[in-house]
Amino acid sequence: MAAEGGGKEMNEIKTQFTTREGVYKLLTHSEYSRPNRVPFNSQGSNPVKVSFVNVNDQSGNGDRICFNVGRELYFYIYKGVRKAADLSKPIDKRIYKGTQPTCHDFNPLTATAESVSLLVGFSAGQVQLIDPIKKETSKLFNEERLIDKSGVTCVRWVPGSESLFLVAHSSGSLYLYNVEHTCGTTPPHYQLLKQGDGYAVHTCKSKSARNPLLRWTVGEGALNEFAFSPDGKFLACASQDGFLRVFGFDAAELHGTMKSYFGGLLCVCWSPDGRYIVAGGEDDLVTVWSFSDCRVIARGHGHKSWVSVVAFDHCTTSVEDSDPPAEFSGSDEEFHEQIHFAGGRDRANSSQSHLSKRNSTDGRPVSVTYRFGSVGQDTQLCLWDLTEDILFPHLPLSRTRTHTNVMSATSPPATGSASNTTATTTTTNPPGTNGNNTVSSSGNSGALSNSTLAPLPRSNSLPHSTGPAGGSTTPNSHMSSKGSSIIDSAFIATGVSKFATLSLHDTRKERHEKDHKRNHSMGHISSKSSDKLNQLSSAARTAKADAAKTLGTLLCPRMEEVPLLEPLVCKKIAHERLTVLIFLEDCLVTACQEGFICTWARPGKVGLLPSQNPTNSPSGTVV
């Protein structure tokens, strides 16, 4: 069992918790698990993962759930806050021999009531395409393990595509596949397409189209998770070497990087508007990174062990404001934001079009709050609010409730010069905004967390196209001024001829952080943890020495140099380590390694349902 601290009260599993919105309640009748409901013996098994898809079923039961437990994979109708489906009657169930499912992803574009496309990654490296409604297995990729022999860590359909998907492996490689192509009977031969700081992209040399289309090598050690931005244009990668790397996906341009406080990064997610990225990992922290400024803007400490999942709550991310201003009044950032949102293109929802507008002409304030959550191996669920005192440290606070501890507000940052600060400014648009290259960092351009310093002069707050993103990109990492699509190049056999003269040396840094021993924790990890805790060695000391080189820089600010968030909620909700956190419209979903998928009703979403009315309930019982 994961770490537990405190007395009996601390060890009690919570079935509800309260936020400013109200009470979230665990719905025991909505729980999903294996049909026998027996806790799964999770020793040596891969994490339980959950995937959802909506098949647009006219009956009102359009949601479907897929989850893996050990060697088993289940597919059910998901009923949300209502009573769960009959667990003894899954739509599809599969038991695998010799390998275990590790991750899965539905394609929402092709899903219908009669057919869904589900990708499943496995511990031996294969990827399977199945249709659990038709109970078909259409294709198996990397079947002979000629492409990669290491386990699959993450699989995702490329947003907006019915045929392209991306697969990450514990080898640190990332492969782009097309479901229409075969994998060939021989190992693929690669040719360098692009390289940069800590990554390289190769295309597969073949006379005929075959998989993989592309191979990315990213960082050192395993690539634990990746996530596409809301508009699908950028890719955030969390690696075992402790680095977050954010790429422009089509052009394979490195946009920016961030380093964990120590240890590997295990999970990553984007805010609904694509402006912020949250990562978690072996340092027990959640780290908030600004996409436009390419820097850490806050850290959150509430977990006592590794953070396994982070996710934004799109339903609770809120903006409280009046009508949009009739004319411009305010900072440079407001001006640029108004330019950004003028087109209104690629916005996730209407409320996000005001997410960065601060003041209206009549003086009525705007309150911006991003809500995100995290779960960890300490069996705890934490909810966090990212509020405007963190997002806009140089502007007067409007009405907002904050749970932050701005540490050392008057201490100068390690890299406090104007030249270093402006170097982090980039002209790349946040994912989801329109095409104007007018990102401004005036709201965050000053010292890292120094809310008492005056903002930089206007000239230093304007975009600088010459500065690399966080000092992370290199001159030779740019293929062209606009960055043509590497996916297009991968489809054209002759598209790589002009790169034939590039050297094929390994571009990844000679770091020993892949040997970073997983014995560092800001909290307590129990002796029953599945990871070895007794491997203090010279390799671990070397990793600490390498980490010290980035500590105190823009890649990894010291703890006192950025605001420290305190969790809004921090509750123990399971007996075993938590592996899933998904926010849905009426509820949030968690899962632990014992194989129990739990549904927590949002405030006001329970007790008002027809199924819970005795007169309407088929069983005649009130839950």
Coordinates of C-alpha atoms in Angstrom, one line a residue:
M1 CA 0.0 0.0 0.0
A2 CA 1.2 3.5 -0.6
A3 CA 2.3 5.9 2.0
E4 CA 0.0 6.8 4.9
G5 CA 0.7 9.3 7.6
G6 CA -0.9 10.5 10.8
G7 CA -3.3 8.8 13.0
K8 CA -6.5 6.9 12.5
E9 CA -8.4 9.9 11.2
M10 CA -5.7 10.5 8.6
N11 CA -6.0 7.0 7.3
E12 CA -9.7 7.0 6.9
I13 CA -10.8 6.9 3.3
K14 CA -13.0 9.8 2.4
T15 CA -16.3 9.5 0.6
Q16 CA -17.0 13.2 0.1
F17 CA -15.2 16.5 0.1
T18 CA -16.3 20.1 0.0
T19 CA -15.1 23.0 -2.2
R20 CA -16.6 26.5 -2.8
E21 CA -19.0 24.9 -5.3
G22 CA -20.4 22.5 -2.8
V23 CA -20.0 18.9 -1.9
Y24 CA -18.6 16.2 -4.1
K25 CA -19.9 12.7 -3.2
L26 CA -18.7 9.3 -4.0
L27 CA -21.4 7.2 -5.6
T28 CA -21.0 3.6 -4.5
H29 CA -23.7 2.4 -6.9
S30 CA -21.8 3.9 -9.8
E31 CA -18.6 2.0 -9.3
Y32 CA -17.1 -0.1 -12.1
S33 CA -14.6 -2.9 -11.6
R34 CA -14.0 -6.5 -12.6
P35 CA -17.3 -8.5 -12.5
N36 CA -16.4 -10.3 -9.3
R37 CA -15.7 -6.9 -7.5
V38 CA -12.7 -8.5 -5.8
P39 CA -9.7 -6.2 -5.2
F40 CA -7.0 -6.9 -7.8
N41 CA -3.6 -8.0 -6.5
S42 CA -1.6 -5.3 -8.2
Q43 CA 1.9 -6.5 -7.5
G44 CA 3.9 -6.4 -10.7
S45 CA 1.1 -5.2 -12.8
N46 CA 0.7 -2.2 -15.0
P47 CA -1.3 0.8 -13.9
V48 CA -5.1 0.7 -14.3
K49 CA -6.1 3.2 -17.0
V50 CA -9.6 4.4 -18.1
S51 CA -10.7 5.8 -21.5
F52 CA -14.1 7.3 -22.4
V53 CA -15.9 7.8 -25.7
N54 CA -19.3 9.0 -26.7
V55 CA -21.0 7.1 -29.5
N56 CA -23.9 9.5 -29.9
D57 CA -26.4 6.9 -28.9
Q58 CA -30.0 8.2 -29.2
S59 CA -31.1 6.4 -26.1
G60 CA -29.2 8.8 -23.8
N61 CA -26.6 6.2 -22.9
G62 CA -24.0 7.3 -25.3
D63 CA -20.9 7.1 -23.1
R64 CA -18.7 4.1 -23.2
I65 CA -15.9 3.2 -20.8
C66 CA -12.8 1.0 -21.3
F67 CA -10.4 0.0 -18.5
N68 CA -7.6 -2.4 -18.0
V69 CA -6.9 -4.5 -14.9
G70 CA -3.9 -6.8 -15.0
R71 CA -4.2 -9.0 -18.2
E72 CA -7.8 -8.0 -18.7
L73 CA -9.5 -5.3 -20.7
Y74 CA -13.2 -4.4 -20.2
F75 CA -15.7 -2.3 -22.2
Y76 CA -19.0 -1.2 -20.7
I77 CA -21.8 1.3 -21.1
Y78 CA -20.9 4.2 -18.7
K79 CA -23.9 5.7 -16.9
G80 CA -22.1 8.5 -15.0
V81 CA -23.9 9.5 -11.8
R82 CA -26.6 6.9 -12.4
K83 CA -26.3 3.2 -11.3
A84 CA -23.5 1.5 -13.1
A85 CA -24.1 -1.0 -15.8
D86 CA -24.4 -4.7 -15.0
L87 CA -20.8 -5.7 -14.5
S88 CA -21.5 -9.3 -15.2
K89 CA -22.4 -8.3 -18.8
P90 CA -19.6 -6.3 -20.4
I91 CA -20.0 -5.4 -24.0
D92 CA -16.6 -6.8 -24.5
K93 CA -14.0 -8.5 -22.4
R94 CA -10.5 -9.6 -23.4
I95 CA -7.8 -11.5 -21.5
Y96 CA -4.3 -11.4 -22.9
K97 CA -1.5 -14.0 -22.5
G98 CA 2.2 -13.1 -22.3
T99 CA 1.6 -9.4 -22.2
Q100 CA -0.6 -6.8 -20.4
P101 CA -2.5 -3.8 -21.7
T102 CA -0.8 -0.6 -20.5
C103 CA -2.9 2.2 -22.1
H104 CA -5.7 2.8 -24.6
D105 CA -7.4 5.6 -26.5
F106 CA -10.7 5.9 -28.5
N107 CA -11.0 7.8 -31.7
P108 CA -13.9 10.2 -31.1
L109 CA -14.2 11.1 -34.8
T110 CA -15.1 7.6 -36.0
A111 CA -17.2 6.5 -33.0
T112 CA -20.8 5.4 -33.7
A113 CA -23.3 3.2 -31.9
E114 CA -22.3 0.4 -34.2
S115 CA -18.5 0.8 -34.2
V116 CA -15.6 2.3 -32.3
S117 CA -11.9 2.4 -32.9
L118 CA -9.9 1.6 -29.8
L119 CA -6.1 1.6 -29.7
V120 CA -4.5 -0.6 -27.0
G121 CA -0.8 -0.5 -26.1
F122 CA 0.9 -3.4 -24.4
S123 CA 3.8 -4.1 -22.0
A124 CA 5.7 -6.0 -24.7
G125 CA 5.6 -3.1 -27.2
Q126 CA 2.7 -4.1 -29.5
V127 CA -0.3 -1.8 -30.3
Q128 CA -3.6 -3.3 -31.2
L129 CA -6.5 -1.7 -33.0
I130 CA -9.8 -3.3 -31.9
D131 CA -13.5 -2.6 -32.2
P132 CA -15.1 -3.7 -28.9
I133 CA -18.6 -3.2 -30.2
K134 CA -18.2 -5.5 -33.2
K135 CA -15.8 -7.5 -31.1
E136 CA -13.2 -7.4 -33.9
T137 CA -9.4 -7.1 -33.9
S138 CA -8.6 -5.3 -37.1
K139 CA -4.8 -4.8 -36.9
L140 CA -1.8 -5.4 -34.7
F141 CA 1.2 -3.0 -35.0
N142 CA 4.8 -3.8 -34.1
E143 CA 3.6 -7.4 -33.9
E144 CA 7.1 -8.9 -34.2
R145 CA 8.6 -6.1 -32.0
L146 CA 10.8 -5.0 -34.9
I147 CA 10.1 -1.3 -34.4
D148 CA 10.5 -1.2 -30.6
K149 CA 10.9 -4.0 -28.0
S150 CA 10.1 -1.8 -24.9
G151 CA 6.7 -1.4 -23.3
V152 CA 4.1 1.1 -24.6
T153 CA 3.7 4.0 -22.1
C154 CA 1.1 6.2 -23.9
V155 CA -1.0 6.0 -27.1
R156 CA -3.1 8.7 -28.6
W157 CA -4.9 9.4 -31.8
V158 CA -3.6 12.5 -33.5
P159 CA -6.3 15.1 -33.0
G160 CA -8.5 15.6 -36.1
S161 CA -7.3 12.5 -37.8
E162 CA -9.1 9.2 -38.4
S163 CA -5.9 7.3 -39.3
L164 CA -2.8 8.8 -37.6
F165 CA -1.8 7.9 -34.1
L166 CA 1.2 8.4 -31.8
V167 CA 2.8 5.8 -29.6
A168 CA 5.3 6.4 -26.8
H169 CA 7.6 3.7 -25.4
S170 CA 9.7 3.3 -22.3
S171 CA 12.7 3.4 -24.6
G172 CA 12.2 7.1 -24.9
S173 CA 11.0 6.8 -28.5
L174 CA 7.8 8.2 -30.0
Y175 CA 6.4 6.7 -33.2
L176 CA 3.8 8.1 -35.7
Y177 CA 1.7 5.4 -37.3
N178 CA -1.0 5.3 -40.0
V179 CA -3.6 2.6 -39.6
E180 CA -3.7 2.1 -43.3
H181 CA 0.0 1.1 -43.6
T182 CA 1.7 -2.2 -42.6
C183 CA 4.7 -2.5 -40.4
G184 CA 6.8 -4.5 -42.8
T185 CA 8.6 -7.8 -42.2
T186 CA 12.1 -6.3 -41.5
P187 CA 13.3 -3.7 -39.0
P188 CA 12.8 -0.2 -40.3
H189 CA 15.7 1.9 -41.6
Y190 CA 15.7 5.6 -40.6
Q191 CA 17.0 8.8 -42.0
L192 CA 17.5 11.9 -40.0
L193 CA 14.8 14.5 -40.6
K194 CA 15.4 17.1 -37.9
Q195 CA 17.3 17.4 -34.7
G196 CA 17.5 19.8 -31.8
D197 CA 18.4 20.1 -28.1
G198 CA 17.5 16.8 -26.5
Y199 CA 15.5 15.3 -29.4
A200 CA 15.8 14.0 -33.0
V201 CA 13.2 13.1 -35.6
H202 CA 13.8 10.4 -38.2
T203 CA 11.7 9.3 -41.1
C204 CA 11.4 5.7 -42.2
K205 CA 13.3 4.9 -45.5
S206 CA 11.2 2.6 -47.6
K207 CA 10.2 2.2 -51.2
S208 CA 6.6 1.7 -50.3
A209 CA 4.6 3.3 -47.5
R210 CA 5.1 1.5 -44.2
N211 CA 4.9 2.2 -40.5
P212 CA 6.3 4.0 -38.6
L213 CA 6.1 7.2 -40.6
L214 CA 8.3 9.0 -38.1
R215 CA 10.4 8.1 -35.1
W216 CA 11.1 10.8 -32.4
T217 CA 13.8 10.2 -29.8
V218 CA 13.1 12.5 -26.9
G219 CA 15.4 12.9 -23.9
E220 CA 17.0 10.2 -21.8
G221 CA 15.1 7.2 -20.4
A222 CA 11.4 6.5 -20.8
L223 CA 8.9 8.9 -22.3
N224 CA 6.2 8.5 -19.6
E225 CA 3.3 10.5 -21.1
F226 CA 2.5 13.0 -23.8
A227 CA -0.4 15.3 -24.4
F228 CA -1.7 17.2 -27.4
S229 CA -2.7 20.9 -27.0
P230 CA -6.4 21.6 -27.3
D231 CA -6.0 22.7 -30.9
G232 CA -3.7 19.7 -31.7
K233 CA -0.8 21.9 -32.9
F234 CA 1.6 21.3 -30.0
L235 CA 2.8 18.3 -28.1
A236 CA 3.9 18.2 -24.5
C237 CA 6.2 15.3 -23.5
A238 CA 7.0 14.2 -19.9
S239 CA 10.1 12.1 -19.6
Q240 CA 12.0 10.1 -17.1
D241 CA 15.0 12.4 -17.3
G242 CA 12.8 15.0 -15.6
F243 CA 12.3 17.3 -18.6
L244 CA 9.0 18.6 -20.0
R245 CA 9.5 19.3 -23.7
V246 CA 6.9 21.1 -25.7
F247 CA 7.0 20.8 -29.5
G248 CA 5.2 22.3 -32.5
F249 CA 3.9 19.0 -33.7
D250 CA 3.8 19.5 -37.5
A251 CA 7.2 21.1 -37.8
A252 CA 8.9 19.3 -34.9
E253 CA 10.1 22.6 -33.5
L254 CA 11.1 22.7 -29.8
H255 CA 9.0 25.5 -28.3
G256 CA 10.3 25.3 -24.7
T257 CA 11.5 23.1 -21.9
M258 CA 11.1 22.7 -18.1
K259 CA 13.0 20.6 -15.6
S260 CA 11.5 18.9 -12.6
Y261 CA 12.7 19.7 -9.1
F262 CA 14.2 16.2 -9.1
G263 CA 13.4 12.8 -10.5
G264 CA 11.3 11.9 -13.5
L265 CA 8.2 13.5 -14.8
L266 CA 5.3 11.0 -15.0
C267 CA 2.3 13.0 -16.2
V268 CA 1.3 16.1 -18.1
C269 CA -1.8 18.0 -19.2
W270 CA -2.9 21.3 -20.9
S271 CA -5.3 23.9 -19.6
P272 CA -8.5 24.1 -21.7
D273 CA -7.3 27.2 -23.5
G274 CA -3.8 25.9 -24.1
R275 CA -2.1 28.7 -22.1
Y276 CA -0.7 26.6 -19.3
I277 CA 0.7 23.1 -18.8
V278 CA 0.8 21.2 -15.6
A279 CA 3.2 18.3 -15.0
G280 CA 3.7 16.0 -12.0
G281 CA 6.2 13.3 -11.1
E282 CA 8.7 11.9 -8.7
D283 CA 9.4 15.2 -6.9
D284 CA 5.9 14.9 -5.4
L285 CA 5.1 18.3 -6.9
V286 CA 2.7 19.7 -9.5
T287 CA 4.4 22.3 -11.6
V288 CA 2.6 24.9 -13.6
W289 CA 4.3 26.1 -16.8
S290 CA 3.3 29.1 -18.9
F291 CA 3.2 28.2 -22.6
S292 CA 3.7 31.8 -23.8
D293 CA 6.5 32.7 -21.4
C294 CA 8.1 29.3 -21.4
R295 CA 8.7 29.3 -17.6
V296 CA 7.5 27.9 -14.4
I297 CA 4.9 30.2 -12.8
A298 CA 3.9 28.1 -9.7
R299 CA 4.4 24.8 -7.9
G300 CA 2.0 22.9 -5.8
H301 CA 3.0 20.7 -2.8
G302 CA 0.3 18.5 -1.2
H303 CA 1.2 14.9 -2.2
K304 CA 3.4 12.7 0.0
S305 CA 4.6 10.5 -2.9
W306 CA 4.9 10.5 -6.6
V307 CA 2.2 12.3 -8.6
S308 CA 0.7 9.9 -11.2
V309 CA -2.0 11.9 -13.0
V310 CA -2.7 15.6 -13.5
A311 CA -5.9 16.9 -15.2
F312 CA -7.6 20.3 -15.7
D313 CA -11.3 20.6 -14.8
H314 CA -12.8 22.4 -17.9
C315 CA -16.1 22.7 -16.1
T316 CA -14.8 24.6 -13.1
T317 CA -12.3 26.8 -14.9
S318 CA -14.1 30.1 -14.6
V319 CA -14.2 33.7 -15.5
E320 CA -16.3 36.2 -13.6
D321 CA -16.6 39.5 -15.6
S322 CA -18.9 42.1 -17.0
D323 CA -19.5 42.9 -20.6
P324 CA -16.3 43.2 -22.8
P325 CA -14.8 46.7 -22.8
A326 CA -16.0 49.0 -25.5
E327 CA -12.5 50.4 -25.9
F328 CA -9.0 49.4 -24.9
S329 CA -7.9 50.3 -21.4
G330 CA -5.2 48.6 -19.5
S331 CA -1.8 46.8 -20.0
D332 CA 0.0 45.7 -23.0
E333 CA -1.1 42.1 -22.3
E334 CA -4.8 43.1 -22.5
F335 CA -4.2 44.8 -25.8
H336 CA -2.6 41.7 -27.3
E337 CA -5.3 39.5 -25.8
Q338 CA -7.9 41.6 -27.5
I339 CA -6.1 41.1 -30.8
H340 CA -5.8 37.4 -30.1
F341 CA -9.5 36.9 -29.4
A342 CA -10.8 39.2 -32.1
G343 CA -11.0 36.3 -34.5
G344 CA -12.3 33.9 -31.9
R345 CA -10.9 31.0 -33.8
D346 CA -10.2 27.6 -32.2
R347 CA -11.6 28.5 -28.8
A348 CA -12.6 25.5 -26.7
N349 CA -15.7 27.3 -25.3
S350 CA -17.1 30.8 -25.1
S351 CA -16.0 31.5 -21.6
Q352 CA -12.3 31.0 -22.5
S353 CA -12.5 34.0 -24.9
H354 CA -12.3 36.2 -21.8
L355 CA -9.7 34.2 -19.9
S356 CA -7.0 36.8 -20.0
K357 CA -9.0 40.0 -20.1
R358 CA -8.5 41.8 -16.9
N359 CA -10.4 45.1 -16.5
S360 CA -13.3 46.8 -18.2
T361 CA -13.7 50.5 -18.7
D362 CA -16.2 50.8 -15.9
G363 CA -13.7 49.3 -13.4
R364 CA -15.6 46.1 -12.7
P365 CA -13.0 43.4 -12.0
V366 CA -12.4 40.1 -13.8
S367 CA -11.6 37.0 -11.7
V368 CA -9.9 34.2 -13.5
T369 CA -9.6 30.7 -11.9
Y370 CA -8.2 27.6 -13.4
R371 CA -9.1 24.4 -11.6
F372 CA -6.9 21.3 -11.9
G373 CA -6.6 18.1 -10.0
S374 CA -3.9 15.5 -9.3
V375 CA -3.8 12.0 -7.8
G376 CA -0.7 10.1 -6.6
Q377 CA 0.8 7.0 -5.2
D378 CA 0.0 8.3 -1.8
T379 CA -3.6 7.5 -2.5
Q380 CA -4.6 11.1 -2.2
L381 CA -6.7 13.3 -4.5
C382 CA -5.7 17.0 -4.6
L383 CA -7.6 19.8 -6.2
W384 CA -5.9 23.1 -7.0
D385 CA -7.0 26.6 -8.0
L386 CA -4.7 28.6 -10.2
T387 CA -5.8 32.2 -9.6
E388 CA -5.0 35.6 -11.0
D389 CA -2.6 36.5 -8.2
I390 CA -0.3 33.8 -9.7
L391 CA -1.2 34.4 -13.4
F392 CA -0.9 38.2 -13.2
P393 CA 1.5 39.0 -10.3
H394 CA 2.1 42.6 -11.3
L395 CA -1.6 43.7 -11.5
P396 CA -3.9 44.7 -8.7
L397 CA -5.9 41.7 -7.3
S398 CA -9.6 41.7 -8.1
R399 CA -12.1 39.7 -6.1
T400 CA -10.7 36.1 -6.0
R401 CA -10.3 33.4 -3.5
T402 CA -6.9 32.0 -3.6
H403 CA -5.1 29.1 -1.9
T404 CA -1.5 30.1 -2.5
N405 CA 1.5 30.9 -0.4
V406 CA 3.7 33.3 -2.3
M407 CA 7.1 32.5 -0.8
S408 CA 9.8 35.1 -0.4
A409 CA 7.9 37.8 -2.2
T410 CA 10.7 40.3 -1.9
S411 CA 13.7 38.1 -2.6
P412 CA 15.3 38.6 -6.0
P413 CA 15.3 35.6 -8.4
A414 CA 18.4 33.8 -9.4
T415 CA 18.0 35.1 -13.0
G416 CA 16.5 38.5 -12.3
S417 CA 18.1 40.5 -15.1
A418 CA 15.9 41.9 -17.8
S419 CA 18.0 40.2 -20.5
N420 CA 17.4 36.8 -19.0
T421 CA 13.7 37.5 -18.6
T422 CA 13.1 38.7 -22.1
A423 CA 15.0 35.7 -23.4
T424 CA 12.0 33.5 -22.4
T425 CA 9.6 35.5 -24.5
T426 CA 8.5 33.8 -27.7
T427 CA 6.3 34.8 -30.6
T428 CA 4.6 31.4 -30.8
N429 CA 0.9 31.7 -30.2
P430 CA -0.7 29.7 -27.3
P431 CA -2.5 26.7 -28.7
G432 CA -6.1 27.6 -29.5
T433 CA -5.5 31.3 -30.3
N434 CA -5.6 32.8 -33.8
G435 CA -2.7 33.2 -36.1
N436 CA -1.4 36.6 -35.0
N437 CA 2.1 36.4 -33.7
T438 CA 1.5 38.8 -30.9
V439 CA 2.1 37.0 -27.6
S440 CA 3.0 39.4 -24.9
S441 CA 4.4 38.5 -21.5
S442 CA 3.9 41.9 -19.8
G443 CA 1.8 40.2 -17.1
N444 CA 4.6 37.8 -16.3
S445 CA 7.7 39.4 -17.6
G446 CA 9.2 40.5 -14.3
A447 CA 11.0 38.5 -11.7
L448 CA 9.8 34.9 -11.3
S449 CA 7.5 35.4 -8.3
N450 CA 8.4 38.9 -7.3
S451 CA 5.0 40.6 -7.1
T452 CA 6.5 43.7 -5.4
L453 CA 8.9 44.6 -8.3
A454 CA 7.8 47.1 -10.9
P455 CA 7.0 45.6 -14.3
L456 CA 9.7 45.7 -16.9
P457 CA 9.8 48.7 -19.3
R458 CA 7.4 48.5 -22.2
S459 CA 10.2 47.7 -24.6
N460 CA 11.2 44.7 -22.6
S461 CA 7.6 43.5 -22.5
L462 CA 7.1 43.3 -26.2
P463 CA 7.7 40.1 -28.2
H464 CA 11.2 39.3 -29.3
S465 CA 11.4 37.0 -32.2
T466 CA 15.1 36.5 -31.8
G467 CA 15.0 34.9 -28.4
P468 CA 14.8 31.2 -28.1
A469 CA 12.0 29.6 -26.0
G470 CA 13.5 29.5 -22.6
G471 CA 17.0 29.2 -24.1
S472 CA 16.1 25.7 -25.1
T473 CA 16.1 25.7 -28.9
T474 CA 19.2 25.7 -31.0
P475 CA 19.8 27.5 -34.3
N476 CA 20.1 24.2 -36.2
S477 CA 16.7 23.0 -34.9
H478 CA 14.9 25.1 -37.4
M479 CA 14.2 23.5 -40.8
S480 CA 12.8 26.7 -42.3
S481 CA 11.5 30.1 -41.3
K482 CA 7.9 28.8 -41.2
G483 CA 8.6 25.2 -40.3
S484 CA 7.1 23.0 -42.9
S485 CA 5.2 19.9 -41.7
I486 CA 7.3 16.9 -41.0
I487 CA 4.2 14.7 -41.4
D488 CA 4.0 15.8 -45.0
S489 CA 7.6 15.1 -45.4
A490 CA 7.2 11.6 -44.0
F491 CA 4.6 10.8 -46.7
I492 CA 6.9 11.9 -49.6
A493 CA 9.7 9.4 -50.3
T494 CA 11.9 12.0 -51.7
G495 CA 11.2 14.5 -49.0
V496 CA 14.3 13.6 -47.0
S497 CA 16.9 13.7 -49.8
K498 CA 18.0 17.2 -48.8
F499 CA 18.7 16.0 -45.3
A500 CA 21.0 13.2 -46.4
T501 CA 24.1 15.2 -45.7
L502 CA 23.1 15.8 -42.0
S503 CA 25.2 13.8 -39.5
L504 CA 23.4 11.1 -37.7
H505 CA 25.2 11.5 -34.4
D506 CA 23.2 11.2 -31.2
T507 CA 21.9 14.7 -30.3
R508 CA 20.6 13.9 -26.9
K509 CA 22.6 15.3 -24.0
E510 CA 25.0 13.0 -22.2
R511 CA 23.0 12.9 -19.0
H512 CA 23.0 10.3 -16.4
E513 CA 19.6 11.2 -15.1
K514 CA 18.2 8.0 -16.7
D515 CA 19.9 6.4 -13.7
H516 CA 18.1 8.6 -11.3
K517 CA 17.2 6.3 -8.5
R518 CA 13.6 6.6 -7.4
N519 CA 14.4 7.1 -3.8
H520 CA 13.9 10.8 -3.6
S521 CA 10.6 12.0 -2.1
M522 CA 9.5 15.1 -0.3
G523 CA 7.1 12.9 1.7
H524 CA 7.0 9.4 2.8
I525 CA 6.9 6.3 0.7
S526 CA 6.1 3.1 2.5
S527 CA 8.2 -0.1 2.3
K528 CA 5.5 -1.8 0.3
S529 CA 6.0 0.5 -2.7
S530 CA 6.6 -1.5 -5.8
D531 CA 9.7 0.5 -6.6
K532 CA 13.1 -0.3 -5.0
L533 CA 14.0 2.3 -2.4
N534 CA 17.4 0.9 -1.3
Q535 CA 19.5 1.8 -4.4
L536 CA 21.5 4.8 -3.2
S537 CA 24.6 4.6 -5.4
S538 CA 27.1 6.7 -7.2
A539 CA 24.7 7.0 -10.2
A540 CA 22.2 8.7 -7.9
R541 CA 24.8 11.1 -6.6
T542 CA 25.8 11.9 -10.2
A543 CA 22.1 12.5 -11.1
K544 CA 21.9 15.0 -8.2
A545 CA 25.0 16.7 -9.4
D546 CA 23.5 17.1 -12.9
A547 CA 20.3 18.3 -11.5
A548 CA 22.2 21.0 -9.5
K549 CA 23.3 22.5 -12.8
T550 CA 19.7 23.4 -13.7
L551 CA 18.5 24.3 -10.2
G552 CA 18.0 28.0 -9.9
T553 CA 17.8 28.6 -13.6
L554 CA 14.7 29.3 -15.7
L555 CA 14.5 25.6 -16.5
C556 CA 14.1 24.8 -12.8
P557 CA 13.6 27.7 -10.4
R558 CA 14.3 27.2 -6.7
M559 CA 11.4 26.6 -4.4
E560 CA 11.5 30.1 -3.0
E561 CA 11.6 31.7 -6.4
V562 CA 8.1 30.8 -7.5
P563 CA 4.7 30.8 -5.7
L564 CA 3.9 27.7 -3.8
L565 CA 0.3 26.6 -4.2
E566 CA -1.6 24.9 -1.4
P567 CA -4.2 22.3 -2.3
L568 CA -7.9 23.4 -2.2
V569 CA -8.7 19.7 -1.3
C570 CA -6.3 16.9 -0.2
K571 CA -8.1 13.7 0.7
K572 CA -7.1 10.0 0.9
I573 CA -9.7 8.3 -1.3
A574 CA -8.3 4.7 -1.9
H575 CA -6.4 1.9 -0.3
E576 CA -4.0 1.5 -3.3
R577 CA -2.1 4.0 -5.4
L578 CA -4.3 6.1 -7.7
T579 CA -3.8 5.9 -11.4
V580 CA -6.7 7.8 -13.0
L581 CA -8.3 11.2 -12.7
I582 CA -10.8 12.4 -15.4
F583 CA -13.2 15.4 -15.1
L584 CA -16.6 14.9 -16.8
E585 CA -19.5 17.2 -17.0
D586 CA -21.5 15.7 -14.1
C587 CA -18.8 14.0 -12.2
L588 CA -15.1 13.2 -11.8
V589 CA -13.7 9.7 -12.2
T590 CA -10.8 8.2 -10.2
A591 CA -9.3 4.7 -10.3
C592 CA -6.8 2.9 -8.1
Q593 CA -4.5 0.0 -8.7
E594 CA -7.0 -2.4 -7.1
G595 CA -9.1 -2.1 -10.2
F596 CA -12.0 0.1 -8.8
I597 CA -13.2 2.9 -11.0
C598 CA -15.1 5.4 -8.8
T599 CA -17.5 8.2 -9.8
W600 CA -17.8 11.3 -7.7
A601 CA -20.9 13.4 -8.3
R602 CA -20.4 17.1 -8.7
P603 CA -22.3 19.4 -6.3
G604 CA -26.0 19.4 -7.2
K605 CA -25.7 16.5 -9.7
V606 CA -26.9 13.8 -7.2
G607 CA -30.4 13.5 -5.7
L608 CA -32.1 15.1 -8.6
L609 CA -32.0 12.2 -11.0
P610 CA -35.0 10.3 -12.3
S611 CA -33.3 7.0 -11.6
Q612 CA -33.0 7.9 -7.9
N613 CA -36.7 8.7 -7.6
P614 CA -38.6 5.7 -6.0
T615 CA -41.5 6.2 -8.4
N616 CA -39.2 6.0 -11.4
S617 CA -36.6 3.6 -10.3
P618 CA -37.1 0.1 -11.7
S619 CA -35.9 -1.5 -8.5
G620 CA -37.9 0.8 -6.3
T621 CA -35.0 1.7 -4.1
V622 CA -33.5 5.0 -3.2
V623 CA -29.8 5.2 -3.3

